[in-house]
């Protein structure tokens, strides 16, 4: 079966939807998304969007904070462009109907998060992502040029490789003609042809045993792009959010950094506020520092969690500032105004991804990438809090401008073969998939986490290679299904993370190696795979 659009968008989070709304003015758009359209990392974003709106703040300060957090690897031109575009992005969301929280004076309410020198996070209570997803989906759903295909899973990007031509990562020119997509209701693989394709598949938190990310975050976009021989970079920089809830009934529910922005204090089990021992910014130090400090406290004291203490704040303020988080904790018998909240770090964000230039173009023609799947150069070795929604919106816009121009000179490729599933059978061995997935997540958590070493990385590499061989053997014999494709993608992403981490023989930003605890000036460069 064939579907044809001018623009194919893979993913219905903030990046995919905002790109779709822009390009829909110039052509037909197909958005494919693997579950319900709202299911995305975007939908769970809590804290907000970092943007300079206060008269005493400045673009320069936001740029500087971003560069400091990024530990030498941000691209200053990209950072400056993104920061300067922020106010326009917010204006556009408000025009679309987004209802952000206001101060008593009726202005947008701004909070502070770790690594920011000023209050500059605009938010919709503590459910900012839900509000963004709501307005973007409502607009996209009404647009006559946009078709949203839910429960459609992108399996492979179509390039010259599918026409029997040899494609290499660094030498050959490559073009993207669309994607092979599994309709999970009919279980049929369709060809979706497009003149331009946007990868907006989000993050990969599910590669780790504990993650704040929802189940969709399996790194499919990075894996597909890598298989299609696109350039991928900086995959070693995995951000662990310092404060995810430690509770058996709610693994890794995020307790927003805004909680510390409002005055929350991290304490160890003895009650000591420990962050000042690690950084002069104490609880508002950038995330890499806070997550490592917690890890150190847990190891030093043999504890399984630390606490986030808001009990010195007024109950009505906590409820006003963090209504969703307060409600969630209360449902687990934790009253944040009375009880300290048990927290641990969890995998949260991937700074690396599919390499793009400042206009969202990848190394494959006709393939653009925006949002968490991309590595644009804004985050460097460590993302500053609330800069990722900003990045998703800004790069969706830049990609849209380029893609609208690009399709002027392109027609659909008509000679793409159907998906070939000859020699494959339906599987009954679901246990192989679920077991291998758990094994992978455990390996990544234990050996490729907040603190790394050569020994652990080598061990992870060997284990992952074995999983790769097993799963590829299984894949070539089996009719495609989502759990198997996701596992295959997660293994590819794990391989990219481990290989990049093994290449970087220093400690920088989110990548901390016990064997090389210092930054090395000669290593200020991206890891390219
Ligand atoms: P997503 O919003 O994740 O969307 C990806 C889409 O791709 C989904 O629709 C998914 O189903 C689809 N998809 C994936 N693979 C496939 C496939 N193979 N086929 C078809 N569809 C596919 N950032 C901030 O800046 N501020 C915050 O306050 C903040 N809070 C956060 C809180 C939480 C709990 C989490 C998890 C993240 C938070 N982040 C925050 C990060 C931010 O939400 C994400 O980086 C951002 O939303 C990513 O947007 P995106 O459009 O790139 O991807
Ligand atoms: C949070 O609310 O702490 C998440 C913010 C982010 O990931 O940028």
Coordinates of C-alpha atoms and ligand atoms in Angstrom, one line a residue:
X1 CA 0.0 0.0 0.0
X2 CA 1.2 3.5 -0.8
X3 CA 0.5 6.8 0.8
X4 CA 1.9 10.1 -0.6
X5 CA 2.4 13.5 1.0
X6 CA 4.5 16.5 0.2
X7 CA 5.8 16.4 3.8
X8 CA 6.1 13.4 6.1
X9 CA 6.4 14.1 9.8
X10 CA 7.5 11.2 12.0
X11 CA 6.3 12.0 15.5
X12 CA 3.6 14.1 17.0
X13 CA 5.3 16.0 19.9
X14 CA 6.2 19.7 20.0
X15 CA 8.7 19.4 17.1
X16 CA 6.6 17.4 14.8
X17 CA 3.4 19.3 15.3
X18 CA 4.8 22.7 15.0
X19 CA 6.7 21.8 11.9
X20 CA 3.5 20.3 10.4
X21 CA 1.5 23.5 11.1
X22 CA 4.2 25.6 9.4
X23 CA 4.6 23.5 6.2
X24 CA 0.9 22.8 5.8
X25 CA 0.6 26.2 4.3
X26 CA 2.7 24.9 1.3
X27 CA 1.6 21.3 0.8
X28 CA 0.0 18.1 2.1
X29 CA 1.4 16.7 5.4
X30 CA 1.2 13.2 6.8
X31 CA 2.0 12.9 10.5
X32 CA 2.7 9.4 11.6
X33 CA 2.8 8.6 15.3
X34 CA 3.2 5.2 17.0
X35 CA 0.5 5.5 19.7
X36 CA -2.2 8.0 20.4
X37 CA -1.2 11.4 19.0
X38 CA -0.7 13.1 22.5
X39 CA 1.7 10.3 23.7
X40 CA 5.1 12.0 23.7
X41 CA 7.8 13.4 26.0
X42 CA 6.3 16.8 25.2
X43 CA 3.1 15.8 26.9
X44 CA 4.9 15.1 30.2
X45 CA 7.1 18.2 30.3
X46 CA 6.6 20.0 33.6
X47 CA 8.9 22.9 34.3
X48 CA 8.5 25.0 31.2
X49 CA 10.3 26.8 28.4
X50 CA 13.4 28.9 28.9
X51 CA 12.9 32.3 27.3
X52 CA 14.1 35.9 27.9
X53 CA 11.1 38.0 28.7
X54 CA 12.0 39.9 31.9
X55 CA 13.3 43.4 31.4
X56 CA 16.2 42.8 33.7
X57 CA 17.2 39.6 31.9
X58 CA 19.1 39.5 28.6
X59 CA 19.8 37.2 25.6
X60 CA 23.5 37.5 26.6
X61 CA 22.8 36.0 30.1
X62 CA 20.7 33.1 28.7
X63 CA 23.4 32.4 26.1
X64 CA 26.1 32.5 28.8
X65 CA 24.1 30.1 31.1
X66 CA 23.6 27.7 28.2
X67 CA 27.3 27.8 27.2
X68 CA 28.4 27.2 30.8
X69 CA 26.1 24.2 31.3
X70 CA 27.2 22.8 27.9
X71 CA 30.8 22.6 29.2
X72 CA 32.6 23.8 26.0
X73 CA 30.7 21.8 23.4
X74 CA 27.8 24.1 22.5
X75 CA 27.9 25.9 19.2
X76 CA 27.7 29.5 20.2
X77 CA 26.1 30.7 16.9
X78 CA 23.3 28.0 17.3
X79 CA 22.8 28.9 21.0
X80 CA 22.5 32.6 20.2
X81 CA 20.0 32.0 17.3
X82 CA 17.8 29.8 19.5
X83 CA 17.8 32.1 22.5
X84 CA 17.0 35.1 20.3
X85 CA 14.1 33.2 18.7
X86 CA 12.6 32.2 22.0
X87 CA 10.2 35.2 22.5
X88 CA 8.7 34.7 19.0
X89 CA 8.1 31.0 19.7
X90 CA 6.2 31.9 22.9
X91 CA 4.2 34.6 21.1
X92 CA 3.2 32.0 18.5
X93 CA 2.1 29.5 21.0
X94 CA 0.0 32.1 22.8
X95 CA -1.6 33.1 19.4
X96 CA -2.5 29.4 19.0
X97 CA -4.2 29.5 22.3
X98 CA -1.7 28.4 24.9
X99 CA -2.6 29.5 28.4
X100 CA 0.6 30.1 30.4
X101 CA 0.6 30.9 34.1
X102 CA 0.5 34.6 34.8
X103 CA 1.9 36.6 37.7
X104 CA -0.4 38.7 40.0
X105 CA 0.3 41.7 37.7
X106 CA -1.0 39.7 34.7
X107 CA 2.4 39.2 33.1
X108 CA 3.8 35.8 32.2
X109 CA 5.0 34.2 35.4
X110 CA 8.7 33.3 35.3
X111 CA 10.5 30.8 37.5
X112 CA 14.1 29.7 37.8
X113 CA 15.7 26.3 37.3
X114 CA 19.2 24.9 37.8
X115 CA 22.0 26.7 35.9
X116 CA 19.9 29.8 35.1
X117 CA 21.1 33.1 36.4
X118 CA 17.6 34.7 36.1
X119 CA 13.9 33.8 36.4
X120 CA 13.1 32.9 32.8
X121 CA 11.1 29.8 32.7
X122 CA 7.5 30.3 31.4
X123 CA 5.1 27.6 32.3
X124 CA 1.6 26.3 32.5
X125 CA 1.5 25.4 36.2
X126 CA 3.6 22.2 36.4
X127 CA 2.1 20.7 33.2
X128 CA 3.6 22.9 30.5
X129 CA 4.0 20.1 28.0
X130 CA 0.4 19.1 28.2
X131 CA -0.7 22.7 27.4
X132 CA 1.7 22.9 24.4
X133 CA 0.6 19.5 23.1
X134 CA -3.1 20.4 23.5
X135 CA -2.9 23.6 21.4
X136 CA -0.7 22.2 18.7
X137 CA -2.8 19.0 18.3
X138 CA -6.0 20.9 18.2
X139 CA -4.7 23.1 15.4
X140 CA -3.1 20.3 13.5
X141 CA -6.3 18.2 13.9
X142 CA -8.4 21.0 12.2
X143 CA -6.0 21.7 9.4
X144 CA -7.3 20.6 6.0
X145 CA -3.8 19.8 4.7
X146 CA -2.8 17.7 7.7
X147 CA -3.5 13.9 8.1
X148 CA -2.6 12.4 11.4
X149 CA -2.1 8.6 11.3
X150 CA -2.1 7.3 14.9
X151 CA -0.8 3.8 15.7
X152 CA 1.6 3.9 12.7
X153 CA 5.2 2.9 13.5
X154 CA 8.0 4.2 11.3
X155 CA 10.4 1.3 10.7
X156 CA 12.9 2.4 8.2
X157 CA 13.7 5.6 6.2
X158 CA 13.7 5.0 2.5
X159 CA 16.9 5.9 0.6
X160 CA 18.8 4.7 -2.4
X161 CA 19.7 1.6 -0.3
X162 CA 16.1 0.3 -1.0
X163 CA 16.7 0.8 -4.8
X164 CA 19.6 -1.6 -4.6
X165 CA 22.3 1.0 -4.5
X166 CA 25.3 1.0 -2.2
X167 CA 25.0 3.8 0.4
X168 CA 27.9 4.8 2.7
X169 CA 27.9 7.1 5.7
X170 CA 30.6 9.5 4.7
X171 CA 31.1 9.4 0.9
X172 CA 27.9 8.8 -1.1
X173 CA 25.2 11.4 -1.6
X174 CA 21.9 10.1 -0.1
X175 CA 18.3 11.1 -0.4
X176 CA 15.3 10.3 1.7
X177 CA 12.1 9.4 -0.2
X178 CA 9.9 8.7 2.8
X179 CA 9.6 5.7 5.2
X180 CA 8.3 2.2 5.6
X181 CA 5.6 2.3 8.2
X182 CA 3.9 -0.4 10.1
X183 CA 0.1 0.2 10.6
X184 CA -0.2 -1.5 14.0
X185 CA -3.9 -2.1 13.6
X186 CA -3.8 -3.9 10.2
X187 CA -0.3 -5.2 10.8
X188 CA 0.6 -4.2 7.3
X189 CA 3.8 -2.4 6.2
X190 CA 3.0 0.6 4.1
X191 CA 5.2 2.8 1.9
X192 CA 4.8 6.4 2.8
X193 CA 6.4 8.6 0.2
X194 CA 7.3 12.2 0.7
X195 CA 9.3 14.9 -0.9
X196 CA 10.7 16.0 2.5
X197 CA 10.7 14.0 5.8
X198 CA 11.1 15.4 9.3
X199 CA 12.3 13.1 12.0
X200 CA 10.7 14.3 15.3
X201 CA 10.7 11.0 17.2
X202 CA 11.9 12.4 20.5
X203 CA 14.2 10.8 23.1
X204 CA 15.5 7.4 24.2
X205 CA 15.1 7.3 27.9
X206 CA 13.7 3.8 27.8
X207 CA 17.2 2.5 27.0
X208 CA 17.7 2.8 30.8
X209 CA 16.0 0.9 33.6
X210 CA 14.8 4.0 35.3
X211 CA 13.7 6.9 33.2
X212 CA 11.3 9.8 33.5
X213 CA 10.4 9.2 29.8
X214 CA 7.2 7.5 28.7
X215 CA 7.3 4.2 26.8
X216 CA 7.4 5.8 23.4
X217 CA 10.9 7.1 24.1
X218 CA 12.9 4.2 22.5
X219 CA 15.3 6.2 20.3
X220 CA 13.7 5.0 17.0
X221 CA 14.6 8.1 15.1
X222 CA 18.3 7.9 15.9
X223 CA 18.4 4.2 15.1
X224 CA 16.6 4.6 11.8
X225 CA 18.8 7.5 10.8
X226 CA 22.0 5.7 11.7
X227 CA 20.9 2.6 9.7
X228 CA 20.2 5.0 6.8
X229 CA 23.8 6.2 7.2
X230 CA 23.1 9.6 8.5
X231 CA 25.7 11.3 10.8
X232 CA 25.0 10.9 14.5
X233 CA 26.8 12.8 17.2
X234 CA 27.5 13.3 20.9
X235 CA 25.5 10.3 22.0
X236 CA 27.5 9.9 25.2
X237 CA 25.8 12.9 26.8
X238 CA 22.8 11.4 28.6
X239 CA 21.1 13.7 31.1
X240 CA 19.9 12.1 34.4
X241 CA 17.3 14.3 36.1
X242 CA 18.3 14.6 39.7
X243 CA 14.9 14.3 41.2
X244 CA 12.6 11.5 40.1
X245 CA 10.2 10.1 42.7
X246 CA 11.5 7.0 44.6
X247 CA 8.4 5.0 45.2
X248 CA 7.4 1.4 44.4
X249 CA 4.1 2.4 42.9
X250 CA 5.3 5.2 40.7
X251 CA 8.8 4.5 39.3
X252 CA 10.6 7.7 38.2
X253 CA 7.7 10.2 38.2
X254 CA 9.4 13.5 37.7
X255 CA 9.6 16.0 40.5
X256 CA 10.2 19.2 38.5
X257 CA 13.4 21.2 38.9
X258 CA 11.0 24.1 39.5
X259 CA 10.5 22.6 43.0
X260 CA 14.1 23.6 43.7
X261 CA 13.6 26.8 41.9
X262 CA 10.9 27.6 44.4
X263 CA 13.2 26.8 47.3
X264 CA 13.2 23.0 47.6
X265 CA 16.3 21.6 49.4
X266 CA 18.0 18.3 48.8
X267 CA 18.8 16.4 52.0
X268 CA 20.4 13.1 52.7
X269 CA 18.8 10.5 55.0
X270 CA 20.5 12.1 58.0
X271 CA 18.8 15.4 57.1
X272 CA 21.9 17.2 56.0
X273 CA 21.5 19.7 53.1
X274 CA 24.5 18.5 51.1
X275 CA 24.5 20.4 47.8
X276 CA 26.5 23.4 49.1
X277 CA 29.4 20.9 49.7
X278 CA 29.5 20.2 45.9
X279 CA 28.8 23.6 44.2
X280 CA 28.4 27.2 45.3
X281 CA 25.1 27.3 43.5
X282 CA 23.9 24.5 45.8
X283 CA 20.5 23.1 44.9
X284 CA 20.4 25.2 41.8
X285 CA 23.6 24.0 40.2
X286 CA 23.3 22.5 36.7
X287 CA 21.8 19.0 36.5
X288 CA 25.0 17.0 35.9
X289 CA 26.5 18.4 39.1
X290 CA 23.3 17.8 41.2
X291 CA 22.8 14.2 39.8
X292 CA 26.5 13.3 40.5
X293 CA 26.2 14.8 44.0
X294 CA 23.2 12.6 44.7
X295 CA 24.9 9.6 43.3
X296 CA 27.9 10.3 45.5
X297 CA 25.7 10.6 48.6
X298 CA 23.9 7.4 47.9
X299 CA 27.3 5.5 47.4
X300 CA 28.9 7.1 50.5
X301 CA 26.0 6.3 52.8
X302 CA 24.8 3.1 51.2
X303 CA 21.3 4.7 50.9
X304 CA 18.7 4.0 48.2
X305 CA 17.4 7.6 47.9
X306 CA 17.8 11.2 49.2
X307 CA 15.0 13.6 50.0
X308 CA 13.7 16.8 48.5
X309 CA 12.5 19.0 51.3
X310 CA 9.8 21.6 50.7
X311 CA 8.3 21.4 54.2
X312 CA 9.6 24.9 55.0
X313 CA 7.4 26.4 52.3
X314 CA 3.7 27.4 52.7
X315 CA 1.3 24.6 51.7
X316 CA -0.8 27.0 49.6
X317 CA 2.2 28.1 47.7
X318 CA 3.3 24.5 47.0
X319 CA -0.2 23.7 45.8
X320 CA -0.3 26.8 43.7
X321 CA 3.1 26.3 42.1
X322 CA 3.2 22.5 41.7
X323 CA -0.5 21.3 41.7
X324 CA 0.1 18.2 39.6
X325 CA 3.2 17.1 41.5
X326 CA 1.6 17.8 44.8
X327 CA -1.5 15.8 43.8
X328 CA 0.5 12.9 42.6
X329 CA 2.6 12.7 45.8
X330 CA -0.5 13.1 47.9
X331 CA -2.1 10.1 46.1
X332 CA 1.0 8.1 47.4
X333 CA 0.5 9.5 50.9
X334 CA 3.3 12.0 50.7
X335 CA 2.0 15.5 51.6
X336 CA 4.9 17.7 50.3
X337 CA 4.0 20.4 52.8
X338 CA 4.6 17.9 55.7
X339 CA 6.7 15.1 54.3
X340 CA 10.0 15.2 52.5
X341 CA 9.8 13.6 49.1
X342 CA 12.1 10.5 48.5
X343 CA 14.0 11.1 45.2
X344 CA 16.7 9.5 43.0
X345 CA 18.1 10.5 39.6
X346 CA 16.7 8.9 36.5
X347 CA 17.6 9.0 32.8
X348 CA 15.8 12.0 31.4
X349 CA 17.2 13.5 28.1
X350 CA 19.6 12.6 25.4
X351 CA 21.7 15.6 24.3
X352 CA 23.2 13.9 21.2
X353 CA 21.3 12.5 18.3
X354 CA 21.0 12.9 14.5
X355 CA 23.4 15.6 13.5
X356 CA 21.9 18.7 11.9
X357 CA 23.1 22.1 10.8
X358 CA 21.5 25.3 12.1
X359 CA 18.6 24.8 9.6
X360 CA 17.7 21.3 10.8
X361 CA 19.2 19.6 7.7
X362 CA 20.8 16.2 8.3
X363 CA 23.5 14.6 6.1
X364 CA 20.7 12.9 4.1
X365 CA 19.0 15.2 1.5
X366 CA 15.3 15.6 2.1
X367 CA 15.7 14.4 5.7
X368 CA 15.3 17.0 8.5
X369 CA 15.5 16.5 12.2
X370 CA 14.1 18.6 15.1
X371 CA 13.5 18.2 18.8
X372 CA 15.1 15.6 21.1
X373 CA 16.1 13.3 18.2
X374 CA 18.4 15.9 16.8
X375 CA 21.9 17.1 17.8
X376 CA 21.9 20.7 16.8
X377 CA 24.7 22.0 18.9
X378 CA 22.6 24.0 21.4
X379 CA 23.1 21.7 24.4
X380 CA 26.7 20.7 24.0
X381 CA 27.8 18.3 26.8
X382 CA 24.8 19.1 29.1
X383 CA 21.4 20.6 28.4
X384 CA 20.4 23.6 30.4
X385 CA 17.0 23.1 32.1
X386 CA 14.0 23.9 29.9
X387 CA 16.0 24.6 26.8
X388 CA 14.7 21.5 25.0
X389 CA 11.2 22.6 24.3
X390 CA 12.8 25.9 23.1
X391 CA 15.1 23.9 20.8
X392 CA 12.2 21.7 19.5
X393 CA 10.1 24.8 18.6
X394 CA 13.0 26.8 17.1
X395 CA 14.4 23.9 15.0
X396 CA 11.0 22.8 13.8
X397 CA 10.5 26.3 12.5
X398 CA 13.9 26.5 10.8
X399 CA 13.5 23.0 9.3
X400 CA 10.1 24.0 8.0
X401 CA 11.5 27.0 6.2
X402 CA 14.2 24.9 4.5
X403 CA 11.8 22.0 3.7
X404 CA 9.2 24.3 2.0
X405 CA 12.0 25.6 -0.2
X406 CA 13.4 22.1 -0.8
X407 CA 10.3 20.5 -2.1
X408 CA 10.0 23.1 -4.9
X409 CA 12.6 21.1 -6.9
X410 CA 11.6 17.6 -5.9
X411 CA 9.1 15.0 -7.1
X412 CA 8.0 11.8 -5.5
X413 CA 10.1 8.8 -6.3
X414 CA 7.9 6.2 -7.9
X415 CA 10.1 3.2 -8.1
X416 CA 10.3 2.3 -4.4
X417 CA 9.7 -1.5 -3.9
X418 CA 7.1 -2.9 -1.4
X419 CA 8.4 -4.0 2.0
X420 CA 9.9 -7.5 1.6
X421 CA 8.9 -9.8 4.4
X422 CA 9.6 -13.1 2.5
X423 CA 10.9 -15.8 4.7
X424 CA 9.5 -14.4 8.0
X425 CA 7.0 -15.9 10.3
X426 CA 4.9 -14.5 13.2
X427 CA 6.6 -14.9 16.5
X428 CA 5.4 -16.7 19.6
X429 CA 8.6 -16.0 21.4
X430 CA 7.6 -12.8 23.1
X431 CA 9.7 -13.7 26.2
X432 CA 12.9 -13.3 24.1
X433 CA 12.0 -9.7 23.4
X434 CA 10.9 -8.8 26.9
X435 CA 13.9 -10.5 28.5
X436 CA 16.4 -9.0 26.2
X437 CA 14.9 -5.5 26.7
X438 CA 15.2 -5.8 30.5
X439 CA 18.8 -7.1 30.2
X440 CA 19.7 -4.1 28.0
X441 CA 18.1 -1.6 30.3
X442 CA 19.9 -3.2 33.3
X443 CA 23.3 -3.2 31.6
X444 CA 22.9 0.5 30.6
X445 CA 21.8 1.5 34.1
X446 CA 24.6 -0.4 35.9
X447 CA 27.5 0.3 33.5
X448 CA 26.7 3.4 31.4
X449 CA 25.0 5.6 34.0
X450 CA 26.0 8.8 35.9
X451 CA 29.5 7.7 36.7
X452 CA 31.4 5.6 34.1
X453 CA 34.7 3.8 33.8
X454 CA 36.6 2.0 31.1
X455 CA 35.9 -1.3 32.8
X456 CA 32.2 -0.8 32.9
X457 CA 31.9 0.5 29.4
X458 CA 33.9 -2.4 28.0
X459 CA 31.6 -4.8 29.8
X460 CA 28.5 -3.0 28.5
X461 CA 29.9 -3.1 25.0
X462 CA 30.4 -6.9 25.1
X463 CA 27.0 -7.5 26.6
X464 CA 25.3 -5.2 24.1
X465 CA 27.1 -6.8 21.1
X466 CA 25.8 -10.2 22.2
X467 CA 22.2 -8.9 22.4
X468 CA 22.7 -7.3 19.0
X469 CA 23.6 -10.6 17.4
X470 CA 20.7 -12.4 19.1
X471 CA 18.1 -9.8 18.1
X472 CA 19.3 -9.4 14.5
X473 CA 19.1 -13.2 14.0
X474 CA 15.6 -13.1 15.5
X475 CA 14.6 -10.1 13.4
X476 CA 15.4 -11.5 10.0
X477 CA 13.2 -14.6 10.7
X478 CA 10.3 -12.7 12.2
X479 CA 7.3 -10.7 10.8
X480 CA 7.8 -7.2 12.0
X481 CA 6.1 -6.1 15.2
X482 CA 6.6 -3.0 17.4
X483 CA 8.2 -4.5 20.5
X484 CA 10.8 -6.2 18.3
X485 CA 11.5 -3.1 16.2
X486 CA 11.8 -1.0 19.3
X487 CA 14.2 -3.5 21.0
X488 CA 16.3 -3.4 17.9
X489 CA 16.4 0.4 17.9
X490 CA 17.2 0.5 21.6
X491 CA 20.1 -1.8 21.1
X492 CA 21.4 0.4 18.3
X493 CA 21.0 3.5 20.5
X494 CA 22.8 1.7 23.4
X495 CA 25.6 0.8 21.0
X496 CA 25.9 4.4 19.9
X497 CA 25.9 5.7 23.5
X498 CA 28.6 3.2 24.6
X499 CA 30.8 3.6 21.6
X500 CA 30.7 7.4 22.0
X501 CA 31.4 7.1 25.7
X502 CA 34.4 4.8 25.0
X503 CA 35.8 7.4 22.6
X504 CA 35.7 10.3 25.0
X505 CA 38.6 9.7 27.4
X506 CA 37.9 12.7 29.7
X507 CA 35.1 13.9 32.0
X508 CA 33.0 16.7 30.5
X509 CA 29.4 17.8 31.2
X510 CA 27.2 14.7 31.6
X511 CA 30.0 12.3 30.7
X512 CA 31.9 11.5 33.9
X513 CA 34.7 8.9 33.8
X514 CA 36.5 7.8 37.0
X515 CA 39.5 6.9 34.9
X516 CA 39.8 10.4 33.4
X517 CA 38.2 12.8 36.0
X518 CA 39.4 16.0 34.3
X519 CA 38.4 17.9 31.1
X520 CA 41.0 17.8 28.4
X521 CA 41.3 20.9 26.2
X522 CA 42.4 18.8 23.2
X523 CA 39.1 16.9 23.3
X524 CA 36.8 19.9 22.8
X525 CA 35.1 18.4 19.8
X526 CA 31.9 16.5 18.9
X527 CA 31.9 12.8 18.9
X528 CA 30.8 11.9 15.4
X529 CA 29.6 8.4 14.4
Ligands
LIG1 P1 8.4 14.0 21.7 O1 7.5 15.0 22.4 O2 8.9 12.9 22.6 O3 7.5 13.4 20.5 C1 8.0 12.3 19.8 C2 6.9 11.7 19.0 O4 7.4 10.7 18.1 C3 5.9 11.0 19.8 O5 4.6 11.3 19.2 C4 6.2 9.5 19.6 O6 5.1 8.6 19.7 C5 6.6 9.5 18.1 N1 7.5 8.4 17.7 C6 8.6 8.0 18.2 N2 9.1 7.0 17.5 C7 8.2 6.7 16.5 C8 8.2 5.8 15.4 N3 9.1 4.9 15.3 N4 7.1 5.9 14.6 C9 6.1 6.8 14.8 N5 6.2 7.7 15.8 C10 7.2 7.7 16.6 N6 11.9 20.0 28.4 C11 11.8 21.3 28.7 O7 12.4 22.2 27.9 N7 11.1 21.8 29.7 C12 10.5 20.9 30.6 O8 9.9 21.4 31.5 C13 10.7 19.5 30.4 N8 10.1 18.7 31.3 C14 10.2 17.3 31.0 C15 9.5 16.4 31.8 C16 9.5 15.1 31.5 C17 8.8 14.1 32.4 C18 10.2 14.6 30.3 C19 10.1 13.2 30.0 C20 10.8 15.5 29.5 C21 10.8 16.9 29.8 N9 11.5 17.8 29.0 C22 11.4 19.1 29.2 C23 12.1 17.4 27.7 C24 11.1 17.7 26.6 O9 9.8 17.3 27.0 C25 11.4 16.9 25.4 O10 12.8 16.9 25.0 C26 10.6 17.4 24.2 O11 9.3 17.5 24.5 C27 10.8 16.6 23.0 O12 9.9 16.9 22.0 P2 9.9 16.2 20.6 O13 8.8 16.7 19.8 O14 11.3 16.2 20.1 O15 9.6 14.6 21.0
LIG2 C1 11.7 19.8 35.0 O1 10.6 20.3 35.1 O2 12.5 19.7 35.9 C2 12.2 19.3 33.6 C3 12.7 20.5 33.0 C4 13.6 20.0 31.8 O3 13.7 18.8 31.6 O4 14.1 20.9 31.2

